[in-house]
């Protein structure tokens, strides 16, 4: 067992109610809590420090994402974290407006990275191999996968630039020919690296892999595996990707700047693509669209509700733009999973773009 395995085993053994109490009390400590939550506490009709169970986090209501668009990301970090803060501010894709921004402390990045490494191992991606990271970069947290594959999984990593906001802007403006030209630009760069014959694994989005399969099927078939992040993938598309890989593996992850879930490799049903969240700091519920406080039955479809419970970041009840099946992880995972994720609605004003 490595040190990373000990961390994930410890996280999986963490009681969710106890963890929720710990995180909430840390953020609402009058002396060392987070400035954002201490300000909000004055407007609440209850004392958050009295909450005892994870289920009681619904008392906060849906998290107002506009606060992440306009506020200082540092205000969400408890004052218990020494100032000045050292770390990165990461952005969302800005699909429905200005990007949301959150600050990641080193502990948060390590948590995300170790879970990502865990999923590499579970899916069969071997350490010490060469990767091509063909995903958004810059302010987008998925670009941190370069570090995760190289430092935590002993890999060599090629990378290219991708600006998903530009593609979404083109789509919103009806400039579909320009959007296709930008996609062609990305495909040319991917093919240039893969044609060298030194890359074992590709990390990219479902939309780009689909385009790559059409344009360069031989390059895809030569890969030992692909890892995908995004919402535009269903069971049928997944089987198509496996066929295109010609024996290679296809790993999956679902999430965003706030929190992630890994594809569950022990799935038994070919019609299901289940994901398990990075417990206990990330949890996901599937709720009724007309009552976000009530989970749907297992196997039913609803809206994804994300809760982030890092010691250094508390974001309860984010109502995602995605829908999914509620997946029963009993005996496999300590919290609910989600399956067959797809957008709630795709419109020209809120395009998924390269995802």
CSV table of C-alpha atoms in Angstrom, one decimal:
chain,number,residue,atom,x,y,z
A,1,UNK,CA,0.0,0.0,0.0
A,2,UNK,CA,1.3,3.4,-0.9
A,3,UNK,CA,0.8,6.6,1.0
A,4,UNK,CA,-1.8,7.6,-1.6
A,5,UNK,CA,-3.8,4.4,-0.9
A,6,UNK,CA,-3.8,5.1,2.8
A,7,UNK,CA,-5.2,8.6,2.1
A,8,UNK,CA,-8.1,7.3,0.0
A,9,UNK,CA,-8.8,4.4,2.4
A,10,UNK,CA,-9.0,7.0,5.3
A,11,UNK,CA,-11.4,9.3,3.3
A,12,UNK,CA,-13.7,6.4,2.4
A,13,UNK,CA,-13.9,5.4,6.1
A,14,UNK,CA,-14.9,9.0,7.1
A,15,UNK,CA,-18.3,9.4,8.6
A,16,UNK,CA,-20.2,11.9,6.5
A,17,UNK,CA,-22.2,13.4,9.4
A,18,UNK,CA,-19.1,13.9,11.5
A,19,UNK,CA,-17.2,15.4,8.6
A,20,UNK,CA,-20.1,17.8,7.8
A,21,UNK,CA,-20.1,19.0,11.5
A,22,UNK,CA,-16.3,19.5,11.4
A,23,UNK,CA,-16.3,21.5,8.2
A,24,UNK,CA,-19.3,23.7,9.1
A,25,UNK,CA,-17.9,24.5,12.5
A,26,UNK,CA,-14.5,25.3,11.0
A,27,UNK,CA,-16.0,27.8,8.5
A,28,UNK,CA,-18.3,29.4,11.1
A,29,UNK,CA,-15.7,29.7,13.9
A,30,UNK,CA,-16.0,33.4,15.1
A,31,UNK,CA,-12.3,33.9,15.2
A,32,UNK,CA,-10.9,31.7,12.4
A,33,UNK,CA,-13.8,31.0,10.1
A,34,UNK,CA,-14.2,32.1,6.5
A,35,UNK,CA,-15.1,35.8,6.0
A,36,UNK,CA,-17.8,34.9,3.5
A,37,UNK,CA,-19.6,32.5,5.8
A,38,UNK,CA,-19.2,34.7,8.8
A,39,UNK,CA,-21.0,37.5,6.9
A,40,UNK,CA,-23.7,35.2,5.8
A,41,UNK,CA,-24.2,33.9,9.3
A,42,UNK,CA,-25.7,37.2,10.3
A,43,UNK,CA,-28.5,36.7,7.8
A,44,UNK,CA,-29.3,33.1,8.8
A,45,UNK,CA,-32.2,32.3,11.1
A,46,UNK,CA,-30.2,29.4,12.7
A,47,UNK,CA,-26.7,28.8,14.1
A,48,UNK,CA,-24.9,26.6,11.6
A,49,UNK,CA,-22.7,25.3,14.5
A,50,UNK,CA,-25.8,23.5,15.8
A,51,UNK,CA,-26.1,21.3,12.7
A,52,UNK,CA,-25.2,17.7,13.5
A,53,UNK,CA,-26.0,15.8,10.3
A,54,UNK,CA,-25.1,16.0,6.6
A,55,UNK,CA,-28.8,16.0,5.6
A,56,UNK,CA,-29.3,19.2,7.6
A,57,UNK,CA,-27.1,21.2,5.2
A,58,UNK,CA,-30.2,21.8,3.1
A,59,UNK,CA,-30.9,24.5,5.7
A,60,UNK,CA,-28.5,26.8,3.8
A,61,UNK,CA,-30.6,26.7,0.7
A,62,UNK,CA,-29.2,26.5,-2.8
A,63,UNK,CA,-25.8,28.1,-3.0
A,64,UNK,CA,-25.9,31.5,-4.8
A,65,UNK,CA,-23.4,31.1,-7.7
A,66,UNK,CA,-23.4,34.8,-8.4
A,67,UNK,CA,-21.4,35.1,-5.1
A,68,UNK,CA,-18.6,33.2,-6.9
A,69,UNK,CA,-18.8,35.5,-9.9
A,70,UNK,CA,-18.5,38.8,-8.0
A,71,UNK,CA,-16.8,38.0,-4.6
A,72,UNK,CA,-13.2,37.6,-3.6
A,73,UNK,CA,-12.4,33.8,-3.7
A,74,UNK,CA,-10.1,34.3,-0.7
A,75,UNK,CA,-13.1,35.2,1.5
A,76,UNK,CA,-14.4,31.6,1.2
A,77,UNK,CA,-11.1,30.2,2.8
A,78,UNK,CA,-11.1,30.1,6.6
A,79,UNK,CA,-8.8,32.5,8.4
A,80,UNK,CA,-7.3,29.4,10.0
A,81,UNK,CA,-5.4,29.1,6.7
A,82,UNK,CA,-2.3,31.4,7.1
A,83,UNK,CA,-2.4,34.6,5.2
A,84,UNK,CA,-1.2,35.7,2.7
A,85,UNK,CA,-2.8,32.7,0.8
A,86,UNK,CA,-0.6,30.8,-1.5
A,87,UNK,CA,-2.3,28.9,-4.3
A,88,UNK,CA,-4.4,29.1,-7.4
A,89,UNK,CA,-7.7,30.7,-8.3
A,90,UNK,CA,-9.6,28.5,-10.8
A,91,UNK,CA,-12.5,29.4,-13.1
A,92,UNK,CA,-15.6,27.7,-14.4
A,93,UNK,CA,-16.2,27.7,-18.1
A,94,UNK,CA,-18.7,30.6,-18.0
A,95,UNK,CA,-21.4,28.7,-19.9
A,96,UNK,CA,-24.2,30.8,-18.5
A,97,UNK,CA,-22.5,34.1,-17.8
A,98,UNK,CA,-19.4,35.3,-16.1
A,99,UNK,CA,-17.1,32.6,-14.7
A,100,UNK,CA,-17.3,31.5,-11.1
A,101,UNK,CA,-14.0,31.5,-9.3
A,102,UNK,CA,-12.8,29.5,-6.3
A,103,UNK,CA,-9.5,29.4,-4.5
A,104,UNK,CA,-7.8,26.0,-4.1
A,105,UNK,CA,-5.4,25.5,-1.2
A,106,UNK,CA,-2.6,22.9,-1.6
A,107,UNK,CA,-4.7,20.4,0.5
A,108,UNK,CA,-7.6,20.7,-1.9
A,109,UNK,CA,-5.5,20.1,-4.9
A,110,UNK,CA,-3.9,17.1,-3.2
A,111,UNK,CA,-7.3,15.7,-2.4
A,112,UNK,CA,-8.5,16.0,-6.0
A,113,UNK,CA,-5.2,14.7,-7.4
A,114,UNK,CA,-5.0,11.7,-5.2
A,115,UNK,CA,-8.6,10.7,-6.1
A,116,UNK,CA,-7.7,11.2,-9.8
A,117,UNK,CA,-4.7,8.9,-9.3
A,118,UNK,CA,-6.9,6.4,-7.6
A,119,UNK,CA,-9.2,6.3,-10.6
A,120,UNK,CA,-6.2,5.9,-12.9
A,121,UNK,CA,-5.2,2.7,-11.0
A,122,UNK,CA,-8.8,1.4,-10.8
A,123,UNK,CA,-9.2,1.8,-14.6
A,124,UNK,CA,-6.0,0.2,-15.5
A,125,UNK,CA,-3.8,3.2,-16.5
A,126,UNK,CA,-0.3,2.2,-15.8
A,127,UNK,CA,2.3,4.5,-14.1
A,128,UNK,CA,5.3,5.6,-15.9
A,129,UNK,CA,3.6,6.1,-19.3
A,130,UNK,CA,3.3,9.0,-21.7
A,131,UNK,CA,0.1,11.1,-21.9
A,132,UNK,CA,-1.3,13.8,-24.1
A,133,UNK,CA,-3.5,16.2,-22.2
A,134,UNK,CA,-5.9,17.7,-24.8
A,135,UNK,CA,-8.3,19.6,-22.6
A,136,UNK,CA,-8.9,23.2,-21.5
A,137,UNK,CA,-5.9,24.7,-19.7
A,138,UNK,CA,-5.1,28.1,-18.2
A,139,UNK,CA,-7.8,29.0,-15.6
A,140,UNK,CA,-9.6,25.7,-15.9
A,141,UNK,CA,-8.9,23.1,-13.2
A,142,UNK,CA,-9.0,20.1,-15.6
A,143,UNK,CA,-5.7,21.4,-16.9
A,144,UNK,CA,-4.2,20.5,-13.6
A,145,UNK,CA,-4.4,16.9,-14.9
A,146,UNK,CA,-0.9,17.5,-16.3
A,147,UNK,CA,0.4,17.6,-12.7
A,148,UNK,CA,-1.8,14.7,-11.6
A,149,UNK,CA,-0.6,12.4,-14.3
A,150,UNK,CA,3.1,13.4,-14.1
A,151,UNK,CA,3.7,13.9,-10.4
A,152,UNK,CA,1.2,11.4,-8.9
A,153,UNK,CA,1.4,8.7,-11.6
A,154,UNK,CA,5.0,9.0,-12.8
A,155,UNK,CA,4.1,10.1,-16.3
A,156,UNK,CA,5.5,12.2,-19.1
A,157,UNK,CA,2.8,14.6,-20.4
A,158,UNK,CA,2.4,16.5,-23.6
A,159,UNK,CA,-0.2,19.2,-23.6
A,160,UNK,CA,-2.0,21.7,-25.8
A,161,UNK,CA,-4.0,24.9,-25.3
A,162,UNK,CA,-7.8,24.9,-25.5
A,163,UNK,CA,-10.1,27.8,-24.8
A,164,UNK,CA,-13.7,26.4,-24.3
A,165,UNK,CA,-15.1,29.9,-23.7
A,166,UNK,CA,-14.1,30.9,-27.3
A,167,UNK,CA,-16.0,27.9,-28.8
A,168,UNK,CA,-19.1,28.7,-26.7
A,169,UNK,CA,-18.9,32.3,-27.8
A,170,UNK,CA,-18.8,31.2,-31.4
A,171,UNK,CA,-21.8,28.9,-31.0
A,172,UNK,CA,-23.8,31.6,-29.2
A,173,UNK,CA,-23.1,34.0,-32.1
A,174,UNK,CA,-24.2,31.4,-34.7
A,175,UNK,CA,-20.6,31.2,-36.1
A,176,UNK,CA,-20.7,27.4,-36.4
A,177,UNK,CA,-18.2,27.4,-39.3
A,178,UNK,CA,-15.7,29.2,-37.1
A,179,UNK,CA,-16.3,26.8,-34.3
A,180,UNK,CA,-15.6,23.9,-36.6
A,181,UNK,CA,-12.4,25.6,-37.8
A,182,UNK,CA,-11.3,25.9,-34.2
A,183,UNK,CA,-12.0,22.2,-33.6
A,184,UNK,CA,-10.0,21.4,-36.7
A,185,UNK,CA,-7.1,23.5,-35.2
A,186,UNK,CA,-7.2,21.4,-32.1
A,187,UNK,CA,-7.4,18.1,-34.0
A,188,UNK,CA,-4.4,19.0,-36.0
A,189,UNK,CA,-2.4,19.6,-32.8
A,190,UNK,CA,-3.6,16.3,-31.3
A,191,UNK,CA,-2.7,14.4,-34.5
A,192,UNK,CA,0.7,16.0,-34.7
A,193,UNK,CA,1.6,14.6,-31.2
A,194,UNK,CA,0.0,11.2,-31.6
A,195,UNK,CA,1.6,10.6,-35.0
A,196,UNK,CA,5.0,10.5,-33.2
A,197,UNK,CA,4.0,7.1,-31.8
A,198,UNK,CA,5.2,7.9,-28.3
A,199,UNK,CA,1.9,8.6,-26.5
A,200,UNK,CA,0.2,5.8,-24.6
A,201,UNK,CA,-2.8,7.6,-23.2
A,202,UNK,CA,-4.9,10.5,-24.2
A,203,UNK,CA,-6.9,12.8,-21.9
A,204,UNK,CA,-9.6,14.8,-23.6
A,205,UNK,CA,-13.4,15.5,-23.9
A,206,UNK,CA,-16.0,13.2,-25.5
A,207,UNK,CA,-16.7,15.7,-28.3
A,208,UNK,CA,-13.0,16.0,-29.3
A,209,UNK,CA,-12.5,12.2,-29.1
A,210,UNK,CA,-15.6,11.7,-31.3
A,211,UNK,CA,-14.2,14.1,-33.9
A,212,UNK,CA,-10.7,12.4,-33.6
A,213,UNK,CA,-12.2,9.0,-34.3
A,214,UNK,CA,-13.8,10.3,-37.5
A,215,UNK,CA,-10.7,12.1,-38.7
A,216,UNK,CA,-7.9,9.8,-37.5
A,217,UNK,CA,-9.2,6.4,-36.6
A,218,UNK,CA,-5.8,4.7,-36.8
A,219,UNK,CA,-4.3,7.1,-34.3
A,220,UNK,CA,-7.1,6.3,-31.8
A,221,UNK,CA,-6.8,2.6,-32.4
A,222,UNK,CA,-3.1,2.8,-31.6
A,223,UNK,CA,-3.6,4.2,-28.1
A,224,UNK,CA,-3.5,2.1,-25.0
A,225,UNK,CA,-6.3,4.1,-23.4
A,226,UNK,CA,-8.3,7.4,-23.3
A,227,UNK,CA,-9.6,9.2,-20.3
A,228,UNK,CA,-12.7,11.4,-20.8
A,229,UNK,CA,-14.2,14.3,-18.8
A,230,UNK,CA,-17.5,15.8,-19.8
A,231,UNK,CA,-21.3,15.4,-19.9
A,232,UNK,CA,-21.8,14.5,-23.5
A,233,UNK,CA,-21.3,10.7,-23.3
A,234,UNK,CA,-23.9,8.0,-22.9
A,235,UNK,CA,-23.6,4.2,-22.9
A,236,UNK,CA,-23.9,3.9,-26.7
A,237,UNK,CA,-21.1,6.5,-27.3
A,238,UNK,CA,-19.0,4.8,-24.6
A,239,UNK,CA,-19.2,1.4,-26.5
A,240,UNK,CA,-18.3,3.2,-29.7
A,241,UNK,CA,-15.2,4.6,-28.1
A,242,UNK,CA,-14.2,1.2,-26.8
A,243,UNK,CA,-14.5,-0.2,-30.3
A,244,UNK,CA,-12.5,2.7,-31.8
A,245,UNK,CA,-9.7,2.0,-29.2
A,246,UNK,CA,-9.4,-1.6,-30.4
A,247,UNK,CA,-8.6,-3.1,-27.0
A,248,UNK,CA,-7.6,0.1,-25.3
A,249,UNK,CA,-9.2,1.2,-22.0
A,250,UNK,CA,-11.6,4.1,-21.7
A,251,UNK,CA,-11.8,5.8,-18.3
A,252,UNK,CA,-14.4,8.4,-17.3
A,253,UNK,CA,-14.8,11.3,-14.9
A,254,UNK,CA,-17.6,13.8,-14.3
A,255,UNK,CA,-17.4,17.1,-12.5
A,256,UNK,CA,-16.3,20.7,-12.7
A,257,UNK,CA,-14.2,23.3,-10.9
A,258,UNK,CA,-16.2,22.7,-7.6
A,259,UNK,CA,-16.0,18.9,-7.4
A,260,UNK,CA,-15.4,15.6,-9.2
A,261,UNK,CA,-16.6,12.0,-9.5
A,262,UNK,CA,-14.8,9.0,-11.0
A,263,UNK,CA,-16.2,6.5,-13.3
A,264,UNK,CA,-17.1,3.3,-11.4
A,265,UNK,CA,-15.2,0.4,-13.0
A,266,UNK,CA,-17.2,-2.3,-11.2
A,267,UNK,CA,-20.4,-1.5,-13.1
A,268,UNK,CA,-22.4,-4.6,-14.2
A,269,UNK,CA,-24.9,-3.0,-16.6
A,270,UNK,CA,-23.8,-1.9,-20.0
A,271,UNK,CA,-26.6,0.6,-20.1
A,272,UNK,CA,-25.3,2.5,-17.1
A,273,UNK,CA,-22.3,4.8,-16.7
A,274,UNK,CA,-22.0,5.4,-13.0
A,275,UNK,CA,-19.8,7.8,-11.1
A,276,UNK,CA,-18.8,8.0,-7.5
A,277,UNK,CA,-17.8,11.4,-5.9
A,278,UNK,CA,-14.5,12.2,-4.2
A,279,UNK,CA,-15.8,11.4,-0.7
A,280,UNK,CA,-16.1,13.0,1.8
A,281,UNK,CA,-15.2,16.4,0.5
A,282,UNK,CA,-17.4,16.0,-2.6
A,283,UNK,CA,-20.9,14.5,-2.5
A,284,UNK,CA,-23.6,14.4,-5.1
A,285,UNK,CA,-27.4,13.9,-4.8
A,286,UNK,CA,-30.0,13.5,-7.5
A,287,UNK,CA,-33.1,15.5,-6.6
A,288,UNK,CA,-36.5,16.4,-8.0
A,289,UNK,CA,-36.4,19.3,-10.3
A,290,UNK,CA,-39.4,20.9,-8.6
A,291,UNK,CA,-38.1,20.3,-5.1
A,292,UNK,CA,-34.4,20.3,-4.8
A,293,UNK,CA,-34.5,19.2,-1.1
A,294,UNK,CA,-35.9,15.7,-2.0
A,295,UNK,CA,-33.8,13.0,-3.6
A,296,UNK,CA,-35.4,10.9,-6.3
A,297,UNK,CA,-35.7,7.2,-6.0
A,298,UNK,CA,-32.7,5.0,-6.9
A,299,UNK,CA,-32.7,4.5,-10.7
A,300,UNK,CA,-34.9,7.6,-11.3
A,301,UNK,CA,-33.7,10.7,-13.1
A,302,UNK,CA,-33.4,14.1,-11.5
A,303,UNK,CA,-31.2,17.2,-11.2
A,304,UNK,CA,-27.6,16.8,-9.8
A,305,UNK,CA,-27.1,18.7,-6.5
A,306,UNK,CA,-23.4,19.0,-5.6
A,307,UNK,CA,-22.1,19.8,-2.1
A,308,UNK,CA,-18.4,20.6,-1.4
A,309,UNK,CA,-17.1,20.0,2.1
A,310,UNK,CA,-13.4,20.8,2.1
A,311,UNK,CA,-11.9,22.0,5.2
A,312,UNK,CA,-10.9,25.1,3.2
A,313,UNK,CA,-14.0,25.4,1.0
A,314,UNK,CA,-17.7,25.0,1.9
A,315,UNK,CA,-20.2,25.1,-1.0
A,316,UNK,CA,-23.5,23.4,0.0
A,317,UNK,CA,-26.3,22.7,-2.4
A,318,UNK,CA,-25.0,23.7,-5.8
A,319,UNK,CA,-27.8,23.0,-8.3
A,320,UNK,CA,-26.0,21.8,-11.4
A,321,UNK,CA,-27.0,22.2,-15.0
A,322,UNK,CA,-26.9,18.4,-15.3
A,323,UNK,CA,-29.4,15.6,-14.9
A,324,UNK,CA,-28.5,12.0,-13.9
A,325,UNK,CA,-29.8,8.7,-12.5
A,326,UNK,CA,-29.5,8.3,-8.8
A,327,UNK,CA,-27.1,5.3,-8.4
A,328,UNK,CA,-27.1,3.0,-5.4
A,329,UNK,CA,-23.6,2.5,-4.2
A,330,UNK,CA,-24.4,0.4,-1.2
A,331,UNK,CA,-21.5,-1.9,-0.3
A,332,UNK,CA,-19.3,-0.1,-2.8
A,333,UNK,CA,-19.2,3.6,-1.8
A,334,UNK,CA,-20.2,5.4,1.4
A,335,UNK,CA,-22.4,8.0,-0.4
A,336,UNK,CA,-24.7,8.1,-3.4
A,337,UNK,CA,-23.4,8.0,-7.0
A,338,UNK,CA,-24.8,9.3,-10.2
A,339,UNK,CA,-25.1,7.6,-13.6
A,340,UNK,CA,-25.8,8.5,-17.2
A,341,UNK,CA,-25.1,12.2,-16.7
A,342,UNK,CA,-26.3,14.6,-19.4
A,343,UNK,CA,-27.2,18.3,-19.6
A,344,UNK,CA,-30.5,19.4,-18.2
A,345,UNK,CA,-31.0,21.4,-21.4
A,346,UNK,CA,-28.7,22.5,-24.2
A,347,UNK,CA,-29.5,25.8,-25.9
A,348,UNK,CA,-27.7,28.2,-28.1
A,349,UNK,CA,-27.3,30.6,-25.1
A,350,UNK,CA,-25.9,27.9,-22.9
A,351,UNK,CA,-23.9,25.5,-25.2
A,352,UNK,CA,-21.8,22.6,-24.0
A,353,UNK,CA,-19.2,23.3,-26.7
A,354,UNK,CA,-16.3,21.0,-26.7
A,355,UNK,CA,-17.7,19.0,-23.7
